[in-house]
mmCIF file of C-alpha atoms in Angstrom:
data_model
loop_
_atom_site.group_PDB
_atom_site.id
_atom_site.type_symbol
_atom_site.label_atom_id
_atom_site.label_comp_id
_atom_site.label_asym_id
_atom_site.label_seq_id
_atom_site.Cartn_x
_atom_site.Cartn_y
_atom_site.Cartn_z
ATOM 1 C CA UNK A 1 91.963 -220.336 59.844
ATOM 2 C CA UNK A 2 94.452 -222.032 57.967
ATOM 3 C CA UNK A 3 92.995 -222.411 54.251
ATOM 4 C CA UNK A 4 91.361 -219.276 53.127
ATOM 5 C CA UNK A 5 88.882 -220.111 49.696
ATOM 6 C CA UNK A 6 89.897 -217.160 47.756
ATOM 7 C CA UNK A 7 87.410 -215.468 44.631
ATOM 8 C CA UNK A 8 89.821 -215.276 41.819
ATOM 9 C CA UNK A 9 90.455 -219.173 42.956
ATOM 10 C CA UNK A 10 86.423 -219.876 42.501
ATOM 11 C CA UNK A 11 86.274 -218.512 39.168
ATOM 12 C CA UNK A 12 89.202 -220.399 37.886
ATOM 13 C CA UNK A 13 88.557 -223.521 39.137
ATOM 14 C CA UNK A 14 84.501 -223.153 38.558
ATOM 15 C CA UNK A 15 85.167 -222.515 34.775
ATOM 16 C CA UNK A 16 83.920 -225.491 33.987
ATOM 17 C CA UNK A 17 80.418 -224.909 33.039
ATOM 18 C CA UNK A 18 78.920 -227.576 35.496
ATOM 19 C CA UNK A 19 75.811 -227.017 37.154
ATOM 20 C CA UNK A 20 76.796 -227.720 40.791
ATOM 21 C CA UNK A 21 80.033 -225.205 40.036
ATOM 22 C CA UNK A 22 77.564 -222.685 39.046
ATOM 23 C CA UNK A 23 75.258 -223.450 42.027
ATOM 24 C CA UNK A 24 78.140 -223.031 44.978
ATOM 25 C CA UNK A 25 79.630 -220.045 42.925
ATOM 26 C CA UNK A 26 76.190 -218.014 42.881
ATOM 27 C CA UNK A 27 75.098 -219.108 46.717
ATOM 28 C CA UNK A 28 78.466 -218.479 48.058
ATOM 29 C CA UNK A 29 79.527 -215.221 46.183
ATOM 30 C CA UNK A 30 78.449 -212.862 49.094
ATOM 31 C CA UNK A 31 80.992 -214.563 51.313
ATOM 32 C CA UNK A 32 83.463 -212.702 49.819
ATOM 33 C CA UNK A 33 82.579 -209.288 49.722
ATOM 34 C CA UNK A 34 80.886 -209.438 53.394
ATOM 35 C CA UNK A 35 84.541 -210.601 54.496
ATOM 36 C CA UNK A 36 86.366 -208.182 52.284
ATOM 37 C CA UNK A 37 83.736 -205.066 53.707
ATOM 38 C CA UNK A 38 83.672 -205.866 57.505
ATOM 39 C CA UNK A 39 86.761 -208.113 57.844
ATOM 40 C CA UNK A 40 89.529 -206.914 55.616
ATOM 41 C CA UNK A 41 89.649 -210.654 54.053
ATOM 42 C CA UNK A 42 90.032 -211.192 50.659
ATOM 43 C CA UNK A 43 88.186 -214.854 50.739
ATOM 44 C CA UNK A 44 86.425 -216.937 53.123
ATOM 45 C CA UNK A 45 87.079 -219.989 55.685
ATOM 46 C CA UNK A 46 84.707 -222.620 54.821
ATOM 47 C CA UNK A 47 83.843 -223.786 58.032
ATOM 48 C CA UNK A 48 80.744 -226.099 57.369
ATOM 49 C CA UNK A 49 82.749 -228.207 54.567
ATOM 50 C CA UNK A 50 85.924 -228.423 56.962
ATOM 51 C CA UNK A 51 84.228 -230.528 59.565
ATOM 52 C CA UNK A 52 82.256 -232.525 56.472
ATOM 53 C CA UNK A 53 85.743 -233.248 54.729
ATOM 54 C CA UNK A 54 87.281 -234.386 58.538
ATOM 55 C CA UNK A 55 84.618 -236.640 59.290
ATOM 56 C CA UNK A 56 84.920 -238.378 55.981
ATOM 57 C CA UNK A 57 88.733 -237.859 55.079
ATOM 58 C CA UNK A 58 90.907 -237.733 58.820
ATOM 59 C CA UNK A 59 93.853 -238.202 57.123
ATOM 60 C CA UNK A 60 93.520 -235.127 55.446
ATOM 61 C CA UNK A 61 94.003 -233.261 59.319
ATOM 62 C CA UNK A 62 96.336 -233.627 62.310
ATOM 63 C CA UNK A 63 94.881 -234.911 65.296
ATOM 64 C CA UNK A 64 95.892 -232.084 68.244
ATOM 65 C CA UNK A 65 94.291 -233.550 71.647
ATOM 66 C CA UNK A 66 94.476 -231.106 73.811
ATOM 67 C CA UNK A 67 92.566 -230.348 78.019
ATOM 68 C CA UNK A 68 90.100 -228.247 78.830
ATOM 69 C CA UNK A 69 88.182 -227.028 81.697
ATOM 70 C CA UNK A 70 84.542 -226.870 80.958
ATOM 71 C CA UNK A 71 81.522 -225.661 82.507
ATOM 72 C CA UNK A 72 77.692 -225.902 80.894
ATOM 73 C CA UNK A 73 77.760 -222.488 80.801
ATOM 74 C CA UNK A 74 80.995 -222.553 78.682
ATOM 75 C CA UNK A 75 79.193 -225.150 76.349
ATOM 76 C CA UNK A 76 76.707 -222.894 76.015
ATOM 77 C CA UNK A 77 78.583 -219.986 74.895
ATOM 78 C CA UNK A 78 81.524 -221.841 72.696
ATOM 79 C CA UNK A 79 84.044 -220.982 75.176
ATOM 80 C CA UNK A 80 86.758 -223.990 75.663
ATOM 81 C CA UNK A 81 88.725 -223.024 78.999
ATOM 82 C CA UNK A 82 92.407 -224.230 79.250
ATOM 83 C CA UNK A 83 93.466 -224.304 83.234
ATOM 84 C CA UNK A 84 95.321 -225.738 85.140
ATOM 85 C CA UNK A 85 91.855 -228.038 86.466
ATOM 86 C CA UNK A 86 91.120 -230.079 83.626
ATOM 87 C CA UNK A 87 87.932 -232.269 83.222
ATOM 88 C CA UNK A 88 88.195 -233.409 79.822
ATOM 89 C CA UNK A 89 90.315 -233.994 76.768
ATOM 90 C CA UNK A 90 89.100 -232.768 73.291
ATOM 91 C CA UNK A 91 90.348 -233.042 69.663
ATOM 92 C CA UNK A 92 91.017 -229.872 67.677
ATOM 93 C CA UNK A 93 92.471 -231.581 64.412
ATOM 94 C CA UNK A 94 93.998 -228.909 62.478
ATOM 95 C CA UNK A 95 94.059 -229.062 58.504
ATOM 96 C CA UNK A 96 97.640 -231.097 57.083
ATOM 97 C CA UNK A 97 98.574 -229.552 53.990
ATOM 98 C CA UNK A 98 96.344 -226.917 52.138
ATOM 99 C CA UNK A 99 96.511 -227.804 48.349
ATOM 100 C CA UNK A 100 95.241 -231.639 49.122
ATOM 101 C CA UNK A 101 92.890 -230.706 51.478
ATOM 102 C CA UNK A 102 91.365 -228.167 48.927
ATOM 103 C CA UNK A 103 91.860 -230.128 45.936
ATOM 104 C CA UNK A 104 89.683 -233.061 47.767
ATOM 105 C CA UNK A 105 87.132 -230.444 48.255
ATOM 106 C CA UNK A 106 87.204 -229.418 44.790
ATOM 107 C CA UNK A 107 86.560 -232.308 43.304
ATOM 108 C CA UNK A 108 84.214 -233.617 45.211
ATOM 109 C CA UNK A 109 82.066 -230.695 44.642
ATOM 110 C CA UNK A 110 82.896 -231.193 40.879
ATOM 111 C CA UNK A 111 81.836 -234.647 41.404
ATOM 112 C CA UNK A 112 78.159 -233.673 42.241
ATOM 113 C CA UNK A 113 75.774 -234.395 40.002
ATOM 114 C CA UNK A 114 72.492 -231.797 39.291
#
């Protein structure tokens, strides 16, 4: 929850006119006011697009390698289970710096062509 896409941010930067801007403007613009109503957020954390822009830019994220204890019924449920009994290590990269990381997701949705 470290880079929060913020509306007055989408507007500005989707000024442009472009058809993919327009597109991710009008499917995402509930985001904001469902977080705003039930969360208190003023924005969103794009999720989906943060594991896209790890797998194709890592060195946009610090690796953080870290052991867990897990069970199939923790898989099931999303649980990860620090103990002291550990049976496997996992990677939980965490974003670097916010402005690159968003800028690179910016423009590569600026990129796309409609």
């Amino acid at each position: 929850m470290k880079v929060l896409f913020e509306k007055e941010e989408y507007k500005t930067l989707f000024k442009t006119g472009s058809a993919a801007a327009e597109y991710i403007q009008r499917e995402t613009d509930y985001f904001f006011q469902y977080n705003e109503n039930d969360y208190g957020i003023k924005g969103f954390y794009n999720w989906d697009v943060t594991a896209a822009v790890y797998l194709m830019h890592p060195e946009l994220f610090v690796d953080s390698k870290r052991e867990f204890n897990l069970s199939i019924k923790d898989l099931e449920t999303g649980f990860l289970r620090e103990s002291e009994e550990n049976n496997c290590v996992l990677n939980l990269p965490e974003i670097g710096e916010e402005q690159p990381f968003k800028k690179n997701i910016y423009d590569t949705w600026m990129n796309v062509k409609m």
